[in-house]
Amino acid sequence: METSILIFLPLVAGLISFLLPDNRAKQFAFAATLAEFAYSLVLLLKFNPQDTLAYATSIPWVKSMGISFSVGMDGISILLVMLTTFLIPLIILSSFRRSFANSNYFYGLILIMQSALVGVFVARDAFLFYVFWELALIPIYFIALIWGGENRKKITFKFFVYTLAGSLLMLIAIIYLYLQTPNSSFDINQFYAVGSTLSSTDQALVFFAFFLAFAIKMPIFPFHTWQPDTYTVTPVQGTMLLSGIMLKMGIYGVIRWILPLVPEAVHNYGMPAIILSVIGIIYASIIAIKQKDFKRLIAYVSIAHVGLIAAGIFTLAEESLQGGIIQMLSHGINVVGLFFVIDVLFDRTKTLELSSLGGIRNVAPFFTVTFIILLFSSIALPFTGGFPGEFLLFVGIFQYNPWIAAVAGVSIILGAVYMLSSFQKIMLGETNQLTSGFTDLFTSEKLVLIPIIILIFWMGIYPETFLEISEPAVKVLIKGTGTSLSLK
Amino acid sequence: MKTLILTALLGIVSMLSEIFGFRKYLWTILVLGLTGVFCVNLSELTSAYQYFPNMIVFDHYAGVFSGLIILMALVWFFISKDQYDSNEFNQADHYSLIMFTLTGTIVLVSFTHLAMLFLGIEILSIPMFILAGSRKKELSSNEASLKYFIMGAFATGILLFGIALLYGATGTFNIHEIALIASNNSGSVSVLFYTGIFMVMIGLAFKVSAVPFHFWTPDVYEGAPLVITAFMATIVKTAAFAAFYRLFNTSFVSLLPQWGSTLSVIIIFTILTGNILAVYQTSVKRMLAYSGIAQAGYMLMTILLTRYESQDALVLYTSSYALSTLCAFAVLHYVIKIKGNDSFESFSGLGKSHPLLAVIMVISMLSLAGIPPAVGFFAKFYLFSAVLQEGYLGLVIVAVLGSLISVYYYFRVIISMYSGESETESIQLTVINKAVLVLIGCIIILLGVTPGLFIDAIKSLT
């Protein structure tokens, strides 16, 4: 019941928002998402990490096919749901000083998207998962198409087709697994039971079908080509949704739908996935250094960060799984902050060319301080949110293969290069025509950044709060993949 | 049987309306009449009746399909009212021809005798030939009518020849007896019999516009008046599929290994050709014609299936396709009214100038492309599961590839609606127009969200 409320509250609010007059939608959407956040917080406080499945509901949906509306949360799910419910009010708040034509549709789409995202993270039925997975794509497509920038037709279409192509393969794999279940069901536990009994070749096929869908969403090299353009063309709130939350769908998918489902294939083919991820890290970091546009730079940085998480998760080590989960949270929070900074920069100067900015430190101290905190967290300085995740990920990868860890480790240096040099170009030096009139943050803008900064420090200084929640779930996951392997 | 008689009666009523001068009320009479027919049909659903010794049987299958066809016809009456109110066509004649077509479709879903199959196709086709040419001052409409007639006659000829060969091989016209003979001698059926099967298959493939017998479709769809195209693309097609499925799944199922591969090849070409050619169209009406060909490819897959669920898959898919296509044609009708043509460009800016039309069109396009939460997704999902269950992995992969291509042209409409500049021209929709559009849109979404209700309803009637 509780989980269903989390899914349907934003959906209903989104539909109401469509009907509201243009100028009311913003406040309404903000209020709705705050209510959602408050409710999810209550659920989190009542949540016992030892529960393998809390707040579960299962109602038959299409009885004759064994499809049920089956939702519930374990520690991993609830953390990602919290990430969603925490970020979306901030994303809406970040748009308070902007105005969109037909804003009732804009906010309505964001709310529907929230519903779908929560759905993806709590679904315990493969069909339901697929429906939410696709449903999340539609609002963001329209947000980018209607309110996007130049060339949006082609770019958003490419984005849509790429992600849909991946999903369709996953759909075939889901139908295939469904046909193997003894009593025709889409239930996740039945899928787990069936998946590990498949022959190696079948496991491999299922693995690749799922992996492609998730790899495109994340995106992992070489399936990333849609991403930088889409991030650039989408209005910044859309980019926040894409990078802050939607990208986590892919990683979550790997954790929930690949690792326990086809453990043997993960052992056999995990290595190529890790290598692709690591190539992506280095490749994206190098390209990021060369970028002249700050928004594109952050887009590439995102590929690098996600690559590390993906590599860590496929090692199947407890440390790196834990690290991956906390890194998902930290990356989500951080990247939303960074894109907000970009939005502020663009709002004041109308450009994101690194070469034409400079000297902002002299005129906007508060802005500069928040920016540097986000930046440090992004390059994983100790005591910031990025550190514990990255550290744990490297521990896991090192155990798996020190060479891969060494190569991936280069990204830390590269990260410092692109982040510090962009800080230098934007903030330091003399002010110029564009930046001399730069006003510091307004109150509503501070309200967006302050919660983000608080969380960054919280995660950096006391990550236990978050790690404790996911730990039992991760243990169950590893045990599941381990035992089904030893049974073979 | 009552359904059959009543629709024919309604046709006669329409003819009389001109003479006795109640043409004004004809639309209302027909809509009420069809609603009545639907209720009668519902009451007959649970039992099977035989008529004209073994020529027509009103069993569950016939009941479900005639119910569906009548529902679609009701929807059609609502969305086409606009066009007929403008007095462009002679209402009474048109409506009587439409009602006779419906009579033909009902024969087609309930035949058990090959002569009735032939009669059904003729009863359905001849009014359609006339209707396709009803915009008599337009060259394209004349061309459509002639093309449809010649191709249609050709196809019926082949079908008839096939039927004759089947009779020659088995000595009976009854589809159940043919089935019995086929399964008893499945190793040693005469060449005549096989030739008959393939001839019949070709004849029916013409009717459902499967590749390579599809050449008439785009031209006829384009030339015929929009409301007639909508009728052809949905109701006529559904009936043709129902007949195709009934015949092949009853009579020839035991010889599936012999004709299955031929049909598979037809399916693959239909899906690929339809989808690829749709990409190159500049007119939305032609795009819908080619997409209809592609969709026919998906529906043809059900004919290969032997399990009971394949019926549900066919019912679900045809109704989802027909509903979404009717919806698309309804919006297209208004767009032509606003912009005067049906190119993709004429949709540009519709999202701003007519948000309701745009949203309904989005729903319909998503449904045709098979994206949740529209019903088209569930229909595709159900169909693909059923096909995969019988081991046709290759076909499903082709179908998935086809769906992916289809996203290109369906989304071209959406992109054009939401990215182009809006122009000042606009029309005011009446409350009824809006209500009908919203209702269809809601049904597409609702069926997509609660497909269980629909499937369980079909199943519970058996």
PDB file of N, CA, C and O in Angstrom, chain A residues 37 82-83 86-87 90 326 329-330 333-334 373 377 383-386 449-463 465-466:
ATOM      1  N   PHE A  37       8.057  13.642  -0.946  1.00  0.00           N
ATOM      2  CA  PHE A  37       9.325  13.493  -0.229  1.00  0.00           C
ATOM      3  C   PHE A  37       9.070  13.229   1.255  1.00  0.00           C
ATOM      4  O   PHE A  37       9.680  12.338   1.850  1.00  0.00           O
ATOM      5  N   MET A  82      14.406   7.263  -2.364  1.00  0.00           N
ATOM      6  CA  MET A  82      14.697   8.502  -1.621  1.00  0.00           C
ATOM      7  C   MET A  82      15.432   9.487  -2.511  1.00  0.00           C
ATOM      8  O   MET A  82      15.152  10.691  -2.489  1.00  0.00           O
ATOM      9  N   LEU A  83      16.374   8.980  -3.288  1.00  0.00           N
ATOM     10  CA  LEU A  83      17.112   9.866  -4.199  1.00  0.00           C
ATOM     11  C   LEU A  83      16.132  10.581  -5.136  1.00  0.00           C
ATOM     12  O   LEU A  83      16.207  11.798  -5.332  1.00  0.00           O
ATOM     13  N   PHE A  86      13.868  13.025  -3.223  1.00  0.00           N
ATOM     14  CA  PHE A  86      14.638  14.166  -2.722  1.00  0.00           C
ATOM     15  C   PHE A  86      14.992  15.126  -3.862  1.00  0.00           C
ATOM     16  O   PHE A  86      14.893  16.343  -3.725  1.00  0.00           O
ATOM     17  N   LEU A  87      15.403  14.559  -4.987  1.00  0.00           N
ATOM     18  CA  LEU A  87      15.897  15.424  -6.067  1.00  0.00           C
ATOM     19  C   LEU A  87      14.790  16.143  -6.818  1.00  0.00           C
ATOM     20  O   LEU A  87      14.960  17.289  -7.239  1.00  0.00           O
ATOM     21  N   LEU A  90      13.768  19.525  -5.652  1.00  0.00           N
ATOM     22  CA  LEU A  90      14.856  20.466  -5.920  1.00  0.00           C
ATOM     23  C   LEU A  90      14.896  20.849  -7.397  1.00  0.00           C
ATOM     24  O   LEU A  90      15.128  22.012  -7.742  1.00  0.00           O
ATOM     25  N   ILE A 326      26.167   3.733  -2.978  1.00  0.00           N
ATOM     26  CA  ILE A 326      26.323   5.063  -2.377  1.00  0.00           C
ATOM     27  C   ILE A 326      26.820   6.055  -3.425  1.00  0.00           C
ATOM     28  O   ILE A 326      26.444   7.230  -3.422  1.00  0.00           O
ATOM     29  N   LEU A 329      23.911   7.496  -5.298  1.00  0.00           N
ATOM     30  CA  LEU A 329      23.267   8.594  -4.568  1.00  0.00           C
ATOM     31  C   LEU A 329      24.105   9.850  -4.684  1.00  0.00           C
ATOM     32  O   LEU A 329      23.615  10.926  -5.021  1.00  0.00           O
ATOM     33  N   SER A 330      25.392   9.687  -4.424  1.00  0.00           N
ATOM     34  CA  SER A 330      26.248  10.865  -4.394  1.00  0.00           C
ATOM     35  C   SER A 330      26.333  11.488  -5.788  1.00  0.00           C
ATOM     36  O   SER A 330      26.249  12.702  -5.937  1.00  0.00           O
ATOM     37  N   ILE A 333      23.051  13.393  -6.582  1.00  0.00           N
ATOM     38  CA  ILE A 333      22.931  14.667  -5.883  1.00  0.00           C
ATOM     39  C   ILE A 333      23.908  15.678  -6.456  1.00  0.00           C
ATOM     40  O   ILE A 333      23.581  16.826  -6.731  1.00  0.00           O
ATOM     41  N   ASN A 334      25.108  15.198  -6.673  1.00  0.00           N
ATOM     42  CA  ASN A 334      26.174  16.062  -7.148  1.00  0.00           C
ATOM     43  C   ASN A 334      25.900  16.608  -8.541  1.00  0.00           C
ATOM     44  O   ASN A 334      26.061  17.798  -8.811  1.00  0.00           O
ATOM     45  N   ILE A 373      32.574  23.178  -3.728  1.00  0.00           N
ATOM     46  CA  ILE A 373      32.217  21.982  -2.955  1.00  0.00           C
ATOM     47  C   ILE A 373      31.712  20.887  -3.899  1.00  0.00           C
ATOM     48  O   ILE A 373      32.119  19.720  -3.820  1.00  0.00           O
ATOM     49  N   SER A 377      33.485  17.253  -4.553  1.00  0.00           N
ATOM     50  CA  SER A 377      32.761  16.004  -4.399  1.00  0.00           C
ATOM     51  C   SER A 377      32.834  15.201  -5.688  1.00  0.00           C
ATOM     52  O   SER A 377      32.943  13.975  -5.667  1.00  0.00           O
ATOM     53  N   PHE A 383      35.917  13.414   2.714  1.00  0.00           N
ATOM     54  CA  PHE A 383      34.903  14.195   3.425  1.00  0.00           C
ATOM     55  C   PHE A 383      33.842  14.794   2.513  1.00  0.00           C
ATOM     56  O   PHE A 383      32.986  15.538   2.973  1.00  0.00           O
ATOM     57  N   THR A 384      33.915  14.505   1.242  1.00  0.00           N
ATOM     58  CA  THR A 384      32.775  14.874   0.390  1.00  0.00           C
ATOM     59  C   THR A 384      32.091  13.593  -0.051  1.00  0.00           C
ATOM     60  O   THR A 384      32.658  12.500   0.050  1.00  0.00           O
ATOM     61  N   GLY A 385      30.856  13.749  -0.578  1.00  0.00           N
ATOM     62  CA  GLY A 385      30.026  12.589  -0.904  1.00  0.00           C
ATOM     63  C   GLY A 385      30.652  11.643  -1.910  1.00  0.00           C
ATOM     64  O   GLY A 385      30.383  10.447  -1.898  1.00  0.00           O
ATOM     65  N   GLY A 386      31.484  12.142  -2.783  1.00  0.00           N
ATOM     66  CA  GLY A 386      32.048  11.288  -3.814  1.00  0.00           C
ATOM     67  C   GLY A 386      33.082  10.322  -3.278  1.00  0.00           C
ATOM     68  O   GLY A 386      33.349   9.298  -3.899  1.00  0.00           O
ATOM     69  N   LEU A 449      20.598  24.701  -3.492  1.00  0.00           N
ATOM     70  CA  LEU A 449      21.967  24.214  -3.304  1.00  0.00           C
ATOM     71  C   LEU A 449      22.263  23.799  -1.863  1.00  0.00           C
ATOM     72  O   LEU A 449      23.052  22.883  -1.641  1.00  0.00           O
ATOM     73  N   ILE A 450      21.631  24.463  -0.888  1.00  0.00           N
ATOM     74  CA  ILE A 450      21.980  24.151   0.501  1.00  0.00           C
ATOM     75  C   ILE A 450      21.681  22.691   0.868  1.00  0.00           C
ATOM     76  O   ILE A 450      22.562  22.001   1.401  1.00  0.00           O
ATOM     77  N   PRO A 451      20.487  22.171   0.558  1.00  0.00           N
ATOM     78  CA  PRO A 451      20.268  20.753   0.896  1.00  0.00           C
ATOM     79  C   PRO A 451      21.278  19.835   0.196  1.00  0.00           C
ATOM     80  O   PRO A 451      21.725  18.841   0.790  1.00  0.00           O
ATOM     81  N   ILE A 452      21.648  20.205  -1.004  1.00  0.00           N
ATOM     82  CA  ILE A 452      22.612  19.378  -1.730  1.00  0.00           C
ATOM     83  C   ILE A 452      23.960  19.382  -1.021  1.00  0.00           C
ATOM     84  O   ILE A 452      24.578  18.333  -0.803  1.00  0.00           O
ATOM     85  N   ILE A 453      24.394  20.566  -0.596  1.00  0.00           N
ATOM     86  CA  ILE A 453      25.688  20.677   0.083  1.00  0.00           C
ATOM     87  C   ILE A 453      25.664  19.917   1.408  1.00  0.00           C
ATOM     88  O   ILE A 453      26.616  19.195   1.741  1.00  0.00           O
ATOM     89  N   ILE A 454      24.556  20.076   2.129  1.00  0.00           N
ATOM     90  CA  ILE A 454      24.456  19.358   3.413  1.00  0.00           C
ATOM     91  C   ILE A 454      24.630  17.863   3.179  1.00  0.00           C
ATOM     92  O   ILE A 454      25.402  17.185   3.865  1.00  0.00           O
ATOM     93  N   LEU A 455      23.925  17.344   2.181  1.00  0.00           N
ATOM     94  CA  LEU A 455      24.007  15.901   1.927  1.00  0.00           C
ATOM     95  C   LEU A 455      25.394  15.484   1.470  1.00  0.00           C
ATOM     96  O   LEU A 455      25.864  14.400   1.821  1.00  0.00           O
ATOM     97  N   ILE A 456      26.028  16.341   0.695  1.00  0.00           N
ATOM     98  CA  ILE A 456      27.377  15.993   0.227  1.00  0.00           C
ATOM     99  C   ILE A 456      28.296  15.782   1.425  1.00  0.00           C
ATOM    100  O   ILE A 456      29.040  14.794   1.497  1.00  0.00           O
ATOM    101  N   PHE A 457      28.207  16.685   2.384  1.00  0.00           N
ATOM    102  CA  PHE A 457      29.070  16.527   3.570  1.00  0.00           C
ATOM    103  C   PHE A 457      28.635  15.350   4.424  1.00  0.00           C
ATOM    104  O   PHE A 457      29.463  14.604   4.944  1.00  0.00           O
ATOM    105  N   TRP A 458      27.342  15.197   4.554  1.00  0.00           N
ATOM    106  CA  TRP A 458      26.829  14.077   5.348  1.00  0.00           C
ATOM    107  C   TRP A 458      27.362  12.753   4.793  1.00  0.00           C
ATOM    108  O   TRP A 458      27.901  11.909   5.508  1.00  0.00           O
ATOM    109  N   MET A 459      27.236  12.594   3.487  1.00  0.00           N
ATOM    110  CA  MET A 459      27.700  11.347   2.879  1.00  0.00           C
ATOM    111  C   MET A 459      29.201  11.197   2.996  1.00  0.00           C
ATOM    112  O   MET A 459      29.715  10.093   3.126  1.00  0.00           O
ATOM    113  N   GLY A 460      29.908  12.318   2.943  1.00  0.00           N
ATOM    114  CA  GLY A 460      31.366  12.254   3.004  1.00  0.00           C
ATOM    115  C   GLY A 460      31.858  11.946   4.392  1.00  0.00           C
ATOM    116  O   GLY A 460      32.811  11.179   4.578  1.00  0.00           O
ATOM    117  N   ILE A 461      31.194  12.532   5.390  1.00  0.00           N
ATOM    118  CA  ILE A 461      31.717  12.404   6.754  1.00  0.00           C
ATOM    119  C   ILE A 461      31.150  11.171   7.450  1.00  0.00           C
ATOM    120  O   ILE A 461      31.862  10.466   8.153  1.00  0.00           O
ATOM    121  N   TYR A 462      29.873  10.896   7.235  1.00  0.00           N
ATOM    122  CA  TYR A 462      29.297   9.732   7.914  1.00  0.00           C
ATOM    123  C   TYR A 462      28.505   8.872   6.935  1.00  0.00           C
ATOM    124  O   TYR A 462      27.269   8.802   6.993  1.00  0.00           O
ATOM    125  N   PRO A 463      29.184   8.188   6.008  1.00  0.00           N
ATOM    126  CA  PRO A 463      28.472   7.397   5.001  1.00  0.00           C
ATOM    127  C   PRO A 463      27.727   6.215   5.602  1.00  0.00           C
ATOM    128  O   PRO A 463      26.858   5.639   4.944  1.00  0.00           O
ATOM    129  N   THR A 465      25.357   6.036   7.598  1.00  0.00           N
ATOM    130  CA  THR A 465      23.901   6.198   7.555  1.00  0.00           C
ATOM    131  C   THR A 465      23.318   5.519   6.324  1.00  0.00           C
ATOM    132  O   THR A 465      22.284   4.860   6.390  1.00  0.00           O
ATOM    133  N   PHE A 466      23.991   5.698   5.191  1.00  0.00           N
ATOM    134  CA  PHE A 466      23.440   5.185   3.942  1.00  0.00           C
ATOM    135  C   PHE A 466      23.866   3.738   3.715  1.00  0.00           C
ATOM    136  O   PHE A 466      23.088   2.913   3.259  1.00  0.00           O
TER     137      PHE A 466
END
